CSV table of C-alpha atoms and ligand atoms in Angstrom, one decimal:
chain,number,residue,atom,x,y,z
A,9,MET,CA,6.4,-18.6,-23.9
A,10,GLU,CA,8.6,-17.3,-21.5
A,11,VAL,CA,7.2,-16.4,-17.7
A,12,ILE,CA,8.6,-14.8,-15.5
A,13,LEU,CA,7.1,-14.2,-12.2
A,14,ALA,CA,8.0,-11.7,-9.7
A,15,LYS,CA,9.5,-13.6,-6.1
A,16,SER,CA,7.3,-10.8,-4.2
A,17,ALA,CA,4.3,-10.9,-6.0
A,18,GLY,CA,1.1,-10.9,-3.8
A,19,PHE,CA,1.0,-11.1,-0.1
A,20,CYS,CA,3.8,-9.6,2.0
A,21,PHE,CA,5.3,-12.2,4.7
A,22,GLY,CA,3.1,-10.4,7.8
A,23,VAL,CA,-0.2,-11.1,5.7
A,24,LYS,CA,0.4,-14.5,4.3
A,25,ARG,CA,1.2,-15.7,8.2
A,26,ALA,CA,-1.9,-14.0,9.3
A,27,VAL,CA,-4.3,-15.5,6.6
A,28,GLU,CA,-2.7,-18.7,7.3
A,29,THR,CA,-3.0,-18.3,10.8
A,30,VAL,CA,-7.0,-17.9,10.2
A,31,TYR,CA,-7.1,-21.0,8.4
A,32,GLN,CA,-5.1,-23.0,10.9
A,33,GLN,CA,-7.4,-21.9,13.4
A,34,VAL,CA,-10.6,-23.2,11.1
A,35,GLU,CA,-9.0,-26.6,11.2
A,36,LYS,CA,-9.3,-26.7,14.9
A,37,GLY,CA,-12.8,-25.7,14.5
A,38,GLY,CA,-14.8,-23.7,17.2
A,39,HIS,CA,-16.2,-19.7,16.6
A,40,ILE,CA,-13.8,-17.7,14.5
A,41,TYR,CA,-13.8,-14.1,14.3
A,42,THR,CA,-11.4,-11.7,12.7
A,43,TYR,CA,-11.0,-8.4,14.5
A,44,GLY,CA,-11.5,-6.5,11.1
A,45,PRO,CA,-11.2,-8.0,8.1
A,46,ILE,CA,-8.0,-10.1,8.0
A,47,ILE,CA,-7.1,-8.5,4.4
A,48,HIS,CA,-8.7,-6.2,1.9
A,49,ASN,CA,-9.6,-9.1,-0.7
A,50,GLU,CA,-13.1,-9.9,-1.2
A,51,ALA,CA,-12.4,-13.7,-2.2
A,52,VAL,CA,-10.4,-14.3,1.1
A,53,VAL,CA,-12.7,-13.1,3.2
A,54,ARG,CA,-15.9,-14.6,1.4
A,55,ASP,CA,-14.0,-17.8,1.3
A,56,LEU,CA,-13.4,-17.5,4.8
A,57,GLU,CA,-17.1,-16.4,5.8
A,58,GLU,CA,-17.8,-19.8,3.8
A,59,LYS,CA,-15.9,-21.8,6.3
A,60,GLY,CA,-17.6,-20.0,9.2
A,61,VAL,CA,-15.3,-17.2,9.8
A,62,SER,CA,-17.0,-14.2,10.9
A,63,VAL,CA,-15.7,-10.7,10.5
A,64,ILE,CA,-16.2,-8.4,13.8
A,65,LYS,CA,-15.7,-4.8,14.7
A,66,ASP,CA,-15.1,-3.1,18.1
A,67,THR,CA,-18.3,-2.8,19.1
A,68,ASP,CA,-19.4,-6.4,18.7
A,69,LEU,CA,-16.6,-8.0,21.3
A,70,ASP,CA,-19.1,-7.1,24.2
A,71,ARG,CA,-21.5,-9.4,22.8
A,72,LEU,CA,-19.3,-12.5,22.0
A,73,GLU,CA,-19.3,-15.3,24.8
A,74,ASP,CA,-17.0,-18.0,23.4
A,75,GLY,CA,-14.7,-18.6,20.7
A,76,THR,CA,-11.5,-17.1,19.4
A,77,VAL,CA,-10.5,-13.8,18.1
A,78,ILE,CA,-7.8,-13.2,15.5
A,79,ILE,CA,-5.9,-9.8,14.9
A,80,ARG,CA,-4.8,-9.0,11.8
A,81,SER,CA,-1.4,-8.3,10.9
A,82,HIS,CA,-1.6,-4.1,11.7
A,83,GLY,CA,-2.1,-4.8,15.1
A,84,VAL,CA,-4.7,-3.7,17.9
A,85,PRO,CA,-3.7,-1.7,20.7
A,86,ARG,CA,-2.8,-3.4,23.7
A,87,GLU,CA,-5.8,-2.7,25.4
A,88,VAL,CA,-7.9,-4.9,23.1
A,89,CYS,CA,-5.9,-8.1,23.7
A,90,GLY,CA,-6.9,-7.6,27.1
A,91,ARG,CA,-10.7,-7.1,26.5
A,92,ILE,CA,-11.3,-10.1,24.3
A,93,GLU,CA,-9.3,-12.1,27.1
A,94,LYS,CA,-11.9,-10.4,29.7
A,95,GLN,CA,-14.8,-11.8,27.7
A,96,GLY,CA,-13.4,-15.0,28.2
A,97,LEU,CA,-12.5,-15.7,24.7
A,98,THR,CA,-9.2,-16.7,23.1
A,99,CYS,CA,-6.9,-14.1,21.8
A,100,VAL,CA,-4.8,-15.3,18.9
A,101,ASP,CA,-2.4,-12.4,17.9
A,102,ALA,CA,-1.2,-12.6,13.9
A,103,THR,CA,0.2,-9.2,14.2
A,104,CYS,CA,2.9,-9.0,11.6
A,105,PRO,CA,6.6,-9.4,13.3
A,106,PHE,CA,7.5,-6.2,12.3
A,107,VAL,CA,4.6,-4.3,13.5
A,108,LYS,CA,4.8,-6.0,17.1
A,109,ARG,CA,8.8,-4.7,17.3
A,110,ILE,CA,7.3,-1.3,16.9
A,111,HIS,CA,4.7,-2.0,19.9
A,112,THR,CA,7.6,-3.4,22.0
A,113,ILE,CA,9.4,-0.4,21.3
A,114,VAL,CA,6.8,2.2,22.2
A,115,GLU,CA,5.7,0.7,25.0
A,116,GLN,CA,9.3,0.4,26.8
A,117,GLU,CA,10.4,3.9,25.8
A,118,SER,CA,7.4,5.4,26.6
A,119,ARG,CA,7.5,3.6,30.1
A,120,ALA,CA,10.9,5.2,30.3
A,121,GLY,CA,9.3,8.8,30.0
A,122,LYS,CA,10.0,9.4,26.3
A,123,GLN,CA,7.5,11.3,24.2
A,124,ILE,CA,6.4,8.9,21.3
A,125,ILE,CA,6.2,10.6,18.0
A,126,ILE,CA,4.5,8.0,14.9
A,127,ILE,CA,5.4,9.1,11.6
A,128,GLY,CA,1.9,7.9,10.0
A,129,ASN,CA,-1.5,7.9,8.6
A,130,PRO,CA,-3.6,9.0,12.1
A,131,GLY,CA,-6.1,7.1,10.7
A,132,HIS,CA,-4.6,3.8,9.8
A,133,PRO,CA,-5.2,0.9,12.0
A,134,GLU,CA,-1.7,0.0,12.2
A,135,VAL,CA,-1.3,4.0,13.7
A,136,GLU,CA,-4.0,3.3,15.9
A,137,GLY,CA,-2.9,0.3,17.6
A,138,ILE,CA,0.9,1.6,17.7
A,139,MET,CA,-0.8,4.6,19.5
A,140,GLY,CA,-2.4,2.4,21.6
A,141,TRP,CA,1.1,0.5,23.2
A,142,SER,CA,2.7,3.9,24.5
A,143,GLU,CA,1.7,4.6,28.1
A,144,THR,CA,1.1,8.4,27.4
A,145,PRO,CA,-0.3,9.8,24.5
A,146,ALA,CA,1.5,9.6,21.3
A,147,ILE,CA,1.5,12.5,18.7
A,148,VAL,CA,1.1,11.2,15.1
A,149,ILE,CA,3.0,13.4,12.5
A,150,GLU,CA,2.0,12.9,8.8
A,151,SER,CA,3.0,16.4,7.1
A,152,GLU,CA,6.0,18.6,6.9
A,153,LYS,CA,3.8,21.3,8.5
A,154,GLU,CA,2.9,18.9,11.5
A,155,ALA,CA,6.7,18.4,11.6
A,156,GLN,CA,7.2,22.0,12.0
A,157,ASN,CA,4.6,22.9,14.3
A,158,LEU,CA,5.6,20.1,16.3
A,159,ASP,CA,6.0,21.8,20.3
A,160,CYS,CA,7.2,19.5,22.9
A,161,PRO,CA,8.3,20.8,26.3
A,162,PRO,CA,12.4,21.6,25.8
A,163,GLY,CA,14.6,19.1,27.2
A,164,LYS,CA,12.2,16.6,26.5
A,165,ASP,CA,13.6,13.0,25.2
A,166,ILE,CA,11.5,11.7,22.3
A,167,CYS,CA,11.3,8.5,20.3
A,168,LEU,CA,10.2,8.3,17.3
A,169,VAL,CA,9.1,5.2,15.3
A,170,SER,CA,7.4,5.2,11.4
A,171,GLN,CA,4.3,3.3,10.3
A,172,THR,CA,5.8,0.1,8.3
A,173,THR,CA,4.9,1.2,5.0
A,174,PHE,CA,5.6,5.0,5.3
A,175,ASN,CA,7.6,6.3,2.3
A,176,TYR,CA,11.0,6.0,3.1
A,177,ASN,CA,12.0,9.8,1.8
A,178,LYS,CA,9.1,11.2,3.4
A,179,PHE,CA,10.1,9.6,6.5
A,180,GLN,CA,13.6,11.2,6.3
A,181,GLU,CA,12.6,14.6,5.6
A,182,LEU,CA,10.2,14.5,8.5
A,183,VAL,CA,13.0,13.6,10.7
A,184,GLU,CA,15.3,16.1,9.5
A,185,ILE,CA,12.5,18.6,10.3
A,186,ILE,CA,12.3,17.3,14.2
A,187,GLN,CA,15.7,17.1,14.6
A,188,LYS,CA,16.5,20.6,13.8
A,189,LYS,CA,14.0,21.6,16.7
A,190,GLY,CA,16.8,20.6,19.3
A,191,TYR,CA,15.1,17.9,21.0
A,192,ASN,CA,16.9,14.8,22.2
A,193,ILE,CA,15.5,12.4,19.7
A,194,SER,CA,16.2,8.7,19.2
A,195,VAL,CA,15.0,7.6,15.9
A,196,ALA,CA,13.8,4.0,15.2
A,197,ASN,CA,13.5,3.2,11.4
A,198,THR,CA,10.8,1.0,11.1
A,199,ILE,CA,9.7,1.2,8.1
A,200,CYS,CA,9.0,-2.2,6.0
A,201,ASN,CA,10.5,-2.5,2.7
A,202,ALA,CA,8.1,-5.1,1.7
A,203,THR,CA,6.5,-2.9,-0.7
A,204,GLU,CA,9.4,-1.3,-2.0
A,205,GLU,CA,10.9,-4.4,-2.9
A,206,ARG,CA,7.4,-5.6,-4.6
A,207,GLN,CA,7.7,-2.5,-6.9
A,208,ALA,CA,11.5,-2.7,-7.5
A,209,GLU,CA,11.3,-6.3,-8.8
A,210,ALA,CA,8.0,-5.2,-10.6
A,211,LYS,CA,10.1,-2.6,-12.3
A,212,LEU,CA,12.8,-5.0,-13.3
A,213,ILE,CA,11.1,-7.6,-14.7
A,214,ALA,CA,9.0,-5.1,-17.0
A,215,SER,CA,12.3,-3.9,-18.3
A,216,GLN,CA,13.1,-7.4,-19.9
A,217,VAL,CA,9.8,-8.8,-21.0
A,218,ASP,CA,7.3,-8.1,-24.1
A,219,ALA,CA,4.5,-8.1,-22.1
A,220,MET,CA,3.4,-7.8,-18.3
A,221,ILE,CA,0.2,-8.5,-16.5
A,222,VAL,CA,-0.4,-7.2,-13.0
A,223,ILE,CA,-3.1,-8.5,-11.0
A,224,GLY,CA,-5.0,-6.8,-8.0
A,225,GLY,CA,-8.0,-5.5,-7.1
A,226,THR,CA,-9.4,-2.2,-8.6
A,227,HIS,CA,-9.6,0.0,-5.7
A,228,SER,CA,-6.3,-1.3,-4.5
A,229,SER,CA,-3.5,1.8,-4.7
A,230,ASN,CA,-0.7,-0.4,-4.3
A,231,THR,CA,-1.5,-2.3,-7.4
A,232,ALA,CA,-2.6,0.3,-9.6
A,233,LYS,CA,1.1,2.0,-8.6
A,234,LEU,CA,2.8,-1.3,-9.7
A,235,TYR,CA,0.8,-0.9,-13.1
A,236,GLU,CA,2.0,2.5,-13.6
A,237,ILE,CA,5.7,1.3,-13.0
A,238,CYS,CA,5.5,-1.6,-15.3
A,239,ARG,CA,3.6,0.4,-18.0
A,240,ARG,CA,6.6,3.1,-18.0
A,241,GLU,CA,8.6,0.0,-18.6
A,242,CYS,CA,6.7,-2.1,-21.1
A,243,GLU,CA,3.9,-0.7,-23.1
A,244,ASN,CA,2.3,-4.2,-23.1
A,245,THR,CA,1.0,-4.3,-19.5
A,246,CYS,CA,-2.0,-5.0,-18.4
A,247,PHE,CA,-4.0,-5.0,-15.4
A,248,ILE,CA,-6.1,-7.9,-14.3
A,249,GLN,CA,-8.4,-8.9,-11.2
A,250,THR,CA,-8.7,-12.4,-12.0
A,251,LEU,CA,-8.0,-14.7,-14.8
A,252,ASP,CA,-11.6,-14.0,-16.3
A,253,ASP,CA,-10.1,-10.5,-17.2
A,254,LEU,CA,-7.2,-11.7,-19.3
A,255,GLN,CA,-7.8,-11.5,-22.4
A,256,LEU,CA,-4.6,-11.5,-24.1
A,257,ASP,CA,-4.2,-10.7,-27.6
A,258,PHE,CA,-0.3,-10.7,-27.9
A,259,PRO,CA,1.3,-9.7,-31.1
A,260,GLU,CA,3.6,-12.4,-32.1
A,261,SER,CA,6.6,-10.9,-31.3
A,262,VAL,CA,5.8,-11.4,-27.5
A,263,PHE,CA,8.1,-14.4,-26.4
A,264,ARG,CA,8.4,-13.2,-23.0
A,265,VAL,CA,5.8,-12.7,-20.2
A,266,GLY,CA,6.2,-11.1,-17.0
A,267,ILE,CA,3.9,-11.6,-13.8
A,268,THR,CA,3.4,-9.7,-10.7
A,269,ALA,CA,0.4,-9.0,-8.0
A,270,GLY,CA,-0.6,-6.4,-5.3
A,271,ALA,CA,-0.3,-7.2,-2.2
A,272,SER,CA,-3.7,-8.4,-1.5
A,273,THR,CA,-3.6,-10.7,-4.0
A,274,PRO,CA,-4.2,-14.4,-3.2
A,275,ASN,CA,-1.3,-17.1,-4.1
A,276,TYR,CA,-4.1,-19.0,-6.0
A,277,ILE,CA,-5.1,-16.2,-8.4
A,278,ILE,CA,-1.2,-15.6,-9.4
A,279,GLU,CA,-0.9,-19.4,-9.7
A,280,GLU,CA,-3.9,-19.4,-12.2
A,281,VAL,CA,-3.0,-16.8,-14.5
A,282,GLN,CA,0.5,-18.3,-14.6
A,283,ASN,CA,-0.5,-21.6,-15.5
A,284,TYR,CA,-3.0,-20.6,-18.0
A,285,VAL,CA,-0.5,-18.3,-20.0
A,286,ARG,CA,2.5,-21.3,-19.7
A,287,VAL,CA,-0.3,-23.8,-21.3
A,288,ASN,CA,-1.9,-21.5,-24.0
A,289,PHE,CA,0.3,-19.0,-25.3
B,30,F3S,FE1,3.7,-6.7,5.3
B,30,F3S,FE2,4.3,-7.0,7.8
B,30,F3S,FE3,5.6,-5.2,5.9
B,30,F3S,S1,2.3,-6.7,7.1
B,30,F3S,S2,4.3,-4.7,4.4
B,30,F3S,S3,5.3,-7.7,6.2
B,30,F3S,S4,5.3,-4.9,8.2
């Protein structure tokens, strides 16, 4: 059996870096906290808990007396790092560098007097974090209607950024609507293409194999999307959470199997599945 594993399967660069940061801090010892779950994967969070890492909420900060607080890849508003340090705790910032770049743009441009507009989902922690780096209140726009209703003072300079995971086509549409309003706009396309690359690679592999395995959480929307894309290319596509769910009953005509995984699937699960398929078929 030939197995093709997608290079982009599983954690993106920023999440991998953040998870590794937590394990490195565990090695150093002391009380370790993560500001929110480091990743939406129960197995990883449980493993870290067993190693003494606690997940905290913003309201827990005030009661902590010592230790290290790790900021996850989504990033946080600027004042959060300040509060952590004021409390006498160590702040280890594992914000993804691509998100950090947005913070820097927003901080500098708002300081220069520009109105910050973030194209993104207002309830998402990444967007809340970005808002917290603007010197003046930022505006978040998610829909065409919001873009059409935008009402800034005439002549105001605007700096427009995007949430890293926002859909590129939708971003372009919203930018065009805002541009037509005649403002003086500088646009920073801050979309990260990790998700798109994962989807494109999954599609390509699924089109070349006889069976495809997609690994990820049942509640993970990006994994569901991967499954949908693969299923369109390869009828023999299965969706599993871990190796335990794998019930392969391949027809004899299956010679090549492809494997991909959603953004919050740890590497060891992908490896397990890959080794199993290689050895048993
Ligand atoms: Fe991941 Fe960073 Fe992109 S967290 S999705 S590599 S912005």
